[in-house]
Short mmCIF file of C-alpha atoms in Angstrom, two decimals:
data_model
loop_
_atom_site.label_atom_id
_atom_site.label_comp_id
_atom_site.label_asym_id
_atom_site.label_seq_id
_atom_site.Cartn_x
_atom_site.Cartn_y
_atom_site.Cartn_z
CA MET A 25 40.59 86.32 -7.25
CA LYS A 26 44.20 85.24 -6.70
CA PHE A 27 43.61 85.63 -2.97
CA LEU A 28 40.57 83.36 -3.20
CA ASP A 29 42.60 80.76 -5.11
CA LYS A 30 45.02 80.48 -2.17
CA LEU A 31 42.53 81.11 0.65
CA GLU A 32 42.76 77.62 2.17
CA GLU A 33 46.55 77.60 2.17
CA LEU A 34 46.66 80.98 3.91
CA LEU A 35 44.16 79.97 6.58
CA ILE A 36 45.72 76.55 7.20
CA THR A 37 49.23 78.04 7.40
CA LEU A 38 48.07 80.66 9.89
CA LEU A 39 46.16 78.16 12.04
CA ILE A 40 48.90 75.53 12.16
CA GLY A 41 51.52 78.20 12.83
CA VAL A 42 49.58 79.58 15.80
CA ALA A 43 48.87 76.06 17.12
CA THR A 44 52.55 75.14 16.89
CA LEU A 45 53.67 78.26 18.78
CA ILE A 46 51.06 77.79 21.51
CA THR A 47 52.03 74.12 21.96
CA PHE A 48 55.73 75.01 22.07
CA PHE A 49 55.32 77.72 24.70
CA ALA A 50 52.95 75.56 26.76
CA VAL A 51 55.48 72.70 26.87
CA VAL A 52 58.38 75.04 27.72
CA HIS A 53 56.26 76.69 30.39
CA ARG A 54 55.33 73.36 31.97
CA TYR A 55 58.88 72.01 32.14
CA MET A 56 60.61 75.25 33.11
CA SER A 57 58.12 75.73 35.96
CA GLY A 58 59.58 72.60 37.57
CA PHE A 59 63.06 74.13 37.98
CA ALA A 60 63.65 76.01 41.21
CA ILE A 61 65.15 79.09 39.57
CA PRO A 62 64.71 82.14 41.83
CA GLY A 63 62.38 84.68 40.29
CA LEU A 64 61.81 82.74 37.05
CA GLN A 65 59.88 79.91 38.68
CA ASP A 66 57.56 82.31 40.52
CA LEU A 67 56.99 84.22 37.27
CA LEU A 68 56.14 81.07 35.31
CA LEU A 69 53.84 79.73 38.01
CA SER A 70 51.94 83.01 37.95
CA ILE A 71 51.18 82.53 34.23
CA ASN A 72 48.06 80.45 33.56
CA MET A 73 48.51 78.25 30.47
CA SER A 74 45.61 75.88 31.13
CA TRP A 75 43.80 77.29 28.09
CA ALA A 76 46.53 76.19 25.65
CA GLN A 77 45.21 72.67 25.03
CA GLU A 78 41.66 73.84 24.43
CA LEU A 79 42.76 76.53 21.97
CA THR A 80 45.01 74.08 20.12
CA ILE A 81 42.09 71.66 19.70
CA ILE A 82 39.90 74.49 18.37
CA LEU A 83 42.59 75.51 15.88
CA PHE A 84 42.92 71.94 14.61
CA VAL A 85 39.14 71.68 14.17
CA TRP A 86 39.19 74.81 12.02
CA MET A 87 42.17 73.43 10.09
CA ALA A 88 40.26 70.23 9.34
CA LYS A 89 37.23 72.09 7.97
CA PHE A 90 39.23 74.36 5.67
CA GLY A 91 41.54 71.47 4.80
CA ALA A 92 38.54 69.58 3.43
CA ALA A 93 37.82 72.49 1.07
CA TYR A 94 41.47 72.49 0.03
CA GLY A 95 41.17 68.79 -0.75
CA VAL A 96 38.26 69.39 -3.12
CA ARG A 97 40.07 72.19 -4.94
CA THR A 98 43.30 70.23 -5.44
CA GLY A 99 41.78 66.78 -6.01
CA ILE A 100 43.54 65.29 -2.99
CA HIS A 101 40.47 63.40 -1.73
CA VAL A 102 40.64 59.72 -2.60
CA GLY A 103 37.69 58.04 -4.26
CA VAL A 104 37.08 54.51 -5.54
CA ASP A 105 36.01 54.93 -9.16
CA VAL A 106 36.37 51.45 -10.64
CA LEU A 107 33.00 51.54 -12.41
CA ILE A 108 33.23 55.15 -13.60
CA ASN A 109 36.66 54.59 -15.15
CA ARG A 110 35.26 51.71 -17.24
CA MET A 111 32.68 53.97 -18.89
CA ASN A 112 33.13 55.80 -22.17
CA ASP A 113 33.89 59.52 -22.11
CA SER A 114 30.28 60.64 -22.50
CA ASN A 115 28.84 58.56 -19.66
CA ARG A 116 31.82 59.13 -17.38
CA SER A 117 31.51 62.88 -17.88
CA LYS A 118 27.87 62.76 -16.80
CA PHE A 119 28.64 60.74 -13.67
CA ILE A 120 31.54 63.01 -12.71
CA ILE A 121 29.30 66.07 -13.00
CA PHE A 122 26.59 64.29 -11.02
CA GLY A 123 29.13 63.42 -8.29
CA LEU A 124 30.44 66.98 -8.06
CA LEU A 125 26.92 68.43 -7.90
CA ALA A 126 25.96 65.83 -5.28
CA GLY A 127 28.98 66.90 -3.22
CA ALA A 128 27.97 70.55 -3.58
CA THR A 129 24.38 69.73 -2.56
CA PHE A 130 25.46 67.74 0.50
CA THR A 131 27.95 70.34 1.72
CA GLY A 132 25.42 73.09 1.05
CA ILE A 133 22.87 71.33 3.26
CA VAL A 134 25.47 70.81 6.00
CA ALA A 135 26.48 74.47 5.75
CA TYR A 136 22.85 75.59 6.10
CA MET A 137 22.17 73.31 9.05
CA GLY A 138 25.47 74.35 10.66
CA ALA A 139 24.61 78.02 10.26
CA HIS A 140 21.20 77.43 11.83
CA PHE A 141 22.81 75.59 14.77
CA VAL A 142 25.38 78.37 15.29
CA TRP A 143 22.63 81.01 15.16
CA GLU A 144 20.52 79.25 17.78
CA ASN A 145 23.57 78.39 19.92
CA GLY A 146 24.41 81.99 20.78
CA ALA A 147 25.11 83.93 17.58
CA HIS A 148 21.49 85.10 17.71
CA TYR A 149 22.10 86.69 21.11
CA ALA A 150 25.49 88.12 20.14
CA PHE A 151 24.20 89.93 17.05
CA TYR A 152 21.04 91.18 18.78
CA ASN A 153 23.17 92.48 21.65
CA LEU A 154 25.61 94.12 19.21
CA PHE A 155 22.87 96.08 17.46
CA GLY A 156 20.90 96.84 20.64
CA LEU A 157 17.85 94.78 19.72
CA ASP A 158 15.34 93.18 22.07
CA LEU A 159 16.93 90.17 23.84
CA THR A 160 13.73 88.80 25.34
CA ASP A 161 13.59 85.00 25.06
CA VAL A 162 16.95 84.95 23.27
CA MET A 163 19.42 82.39 24.66
CA GLU A 164 22.92 83.70 25.32
CA GLY A 165 24.53 80.33 24.63
CA PRO A 166 27.17 78.26 26.48
CA THR A 167 30.87 79.02 26.74
CA THR A 168 34.00 76.87 26.49
CA PRO A 169 35.43 75.54 29.80
CA ASP A 170 38.91 77.14 29.80
CA LEU A 171 38.84 80.08 27.42
CA GLU A 172 35.22 80.92 28.26
CA TRP A 173 34.56 81.79 24.64
CA GLN A 174 31.06 81.61 23.25
CA THR A 175 30.77 78.16 21.70
CA TRP A 176 29.05 79.57 18.61
CA VAL A 177 32.37 81.17 17.68
CA VAL A 178 34.06 77.75 17.74
CA TYR A 179 31.22 76.01 15.91
CA SER A 180 31.31 78.65 13.16
CA ALA A 181 33.99 76.48 11.56
CA ILE A 182 31.18 74.19 10.35
CA PRO A 183 29.16 76.65 8.21
CA LEU A 184 32.24 78.60 7.08
CA GLY A 185 34.41 75.62 6.15
CA THR A 186 31.58 73.64 4.59
CA SER A 187 30.35 76.64 2.60
CA LEU A 188 33.83 77.01 1.15
CA MET A 189 33.85 73.29 0.38
CA CYS A 190 30.51 73.66 -1.44
CA PHE A 191 31.92 76.56 -3.45
CA ARG A 192 34.98 74.46 -4.41
CA PHE A 193 32.75 71.61 -5.61
CA LEU A 194 30.88 74.03 -7.86
CA GLN A 195 34.14 75.59 -9.03
CA VAL A 196 35.60 72.21 -9.98
CA CYS A 197 32.35 71.26 -11.72
CA VAL A 198 32.30 74.41 -13.85
CA SER A 199 35.98 73.93 -14.72
CA PHE A 200 35.35 70.30 -15.72
CA ILE A 201 32.42 71.27 -17.96
CA ARG A 202 34.58 73.89 -19.69
CA THR A 203 37.85 71.97 -20.04
CA GLY A 204 37.09 68.29 -19.38
CA GLU A 205 39.88 68.27 -16.79
CA LEU A 206 39.77 67.49 -13.07
CA PRO A 207 42.22 68.77 -10.46
CA HIS A 208 44.89 66.23 -9.59
CA HIS A 209 47.36 65.98 -6.76
CA ASP A 210 50.72 64.27 -7.23
CA HIS A 211 51.36 62.48 -3.93
CA GLY A 212 54.93 61.74 -5.02
CA HIS A 213 55.87 65.39 -5.45
CA VAL A 214 58.03 67.00 -2.77
CA ASP A 215 58.32 70.79 -2.70
CA GLY A 216 61.90 71.90 -3.21
CA LEU A 217 62.91 68.82 -5.22
CA ASP A 218 62.96 68.67 -9.00
CA ASP A 219 60.54 66.19 -10.49
CA GLU A 220 62.13 63.22 -12.24
CA VAL A 221 62.05 63.40 -16.03
CA LEU A 222 60.38 60.24 -17.27
CA PRO A 223 61.99 58.32 -20.18
CA VAL A 224 58.70 58.35 -22.10
CA ASP A 225 55.74 60.68 -22.17
CA ILE A 226 53.35 59.22 -19.61
CA ALA A 227 49.99 60.66 -18.65
CA LEU A 228 50.26 60.15 -14.91
CA TYR A 229 46.62 60.99 -14.35
CA GLY A 230 45.43 58.49 -16.93
CA LEU A 231 46.80 55.50 -15.03
CA ASP A 232 44.37 52.78 -14.01
CA ASP A 233 44.86 53.21 -10.26
CA ASN A 234 41.07 53.46 -9.68
CA LEU A 235 41.70 56.15 -7.10
CA HIS A 236 40.43 59.05 -9.19
CA PRO A 237 38.02 59.29 -12.11
CA HIS A 238 39.73 59.66 -15.47
CA ASP A 239 38.99 63.07 -16.89
CA LEU A 240 38.54 63.81 -20.59
CA LYS A 241 42.03 65.21 -21.16
CA HIS A 242 44.74 62.98 -19.67
CA THR A 243 44.43 59.65 -21.43
CA MET A 244 47.55 58.68 -23.36
CA LEU A 245 50.65 56.69 -22.39
CA GLY A 246 54.10 56.52 -23.90
CA GLU A 247 54.48 56.63 -27.67
CA ASN A 248 50.70 56.27 -28.13
CA ARG A 249 50.03 59.63 -26.51
CA ARG A 250 47.26 61.77 -27.92
CA THR A 251 48.17 64.58 -30.29
CA GLU A 252 44.74 66.19 -30.34
CA ASP A 253 42.98 67.63 -27.31
CA LYS A 254 39.59 65.99 -27.81
CA PRO A 255 37.72 63.00 -26.32
CA VAL A 256 38.50 59.56 -27.69
CA ASP A 257 36.31 56.48 -27.97
CA ALA A 258 36.47 53.58 -25.53
CA ASP A 259 38.42 51.24 -27.83
CA ARG A 260 41.13 53.81 -28.46
CA ARG A 261 41.40 54.50 -24.74
CA LYS A 262 41.88 50.80 -23.97
CA GLU A 263 44.65 50.66 -26.54
CA ASP A 264 46.36 53.73 -25.13
CA LEU A 265 46.20 52.42 -21.57
CA GLY A 266 47.47 48.94 -22.45
CA GLY A 267 44.20 47.05 -22.48
CA GLU A 268 41.42 46.63 -19.97
CA PRO A 269 41.94 48.26 -16.52
CA LYS A 270 43.54 45.91 -14.03
#
């Protein structure tokens, strides 16, 4: 399961690494081909790199789809939750669960429709051909202009990435039901640098920024921080957060 917990990071790292190398070599190839160096220029001109841009675009599309799933898992997606944050714990919990399940439903529908599109766009033909089945009235599907790959391979990013996004919505929902906590992403954190020690105990994820829904765990600020890990009523929350949300 540890592999699954870091699946998006592994895929995104691999894709962006390959895209960076391809772009680097394509640029070097283009500029070095302009120098009249005996032997080297002829060698470079004999190498066809016209496919590099198309492959880089495909890699970035796949990165975007898996990056969206990463955003759900880490809480990096921004949402405007002014109304939800004004509710008491009980009502806010219900709306958060509803929102997560709505996200899972939407991404599940997109994943299903994407899979159907990929199947009809050439995957049907590819699998039938692989297993030696009857190909009568089965469309082979178009190919990409430069790489001449089957387009269903490229479009597979939609059902695969969105299915993973749906799974992450459900995963976050189950975790919230069990613990009352949502994933949060600290935009001010920089890997490799030590985090600043705050002079008082501040619940960073309980701030009234209205960018994320308040969960049921991080609520207290400063000296008024909570000492018990249980939901508090609305009046106590207002007191802890310094009054009504701004």
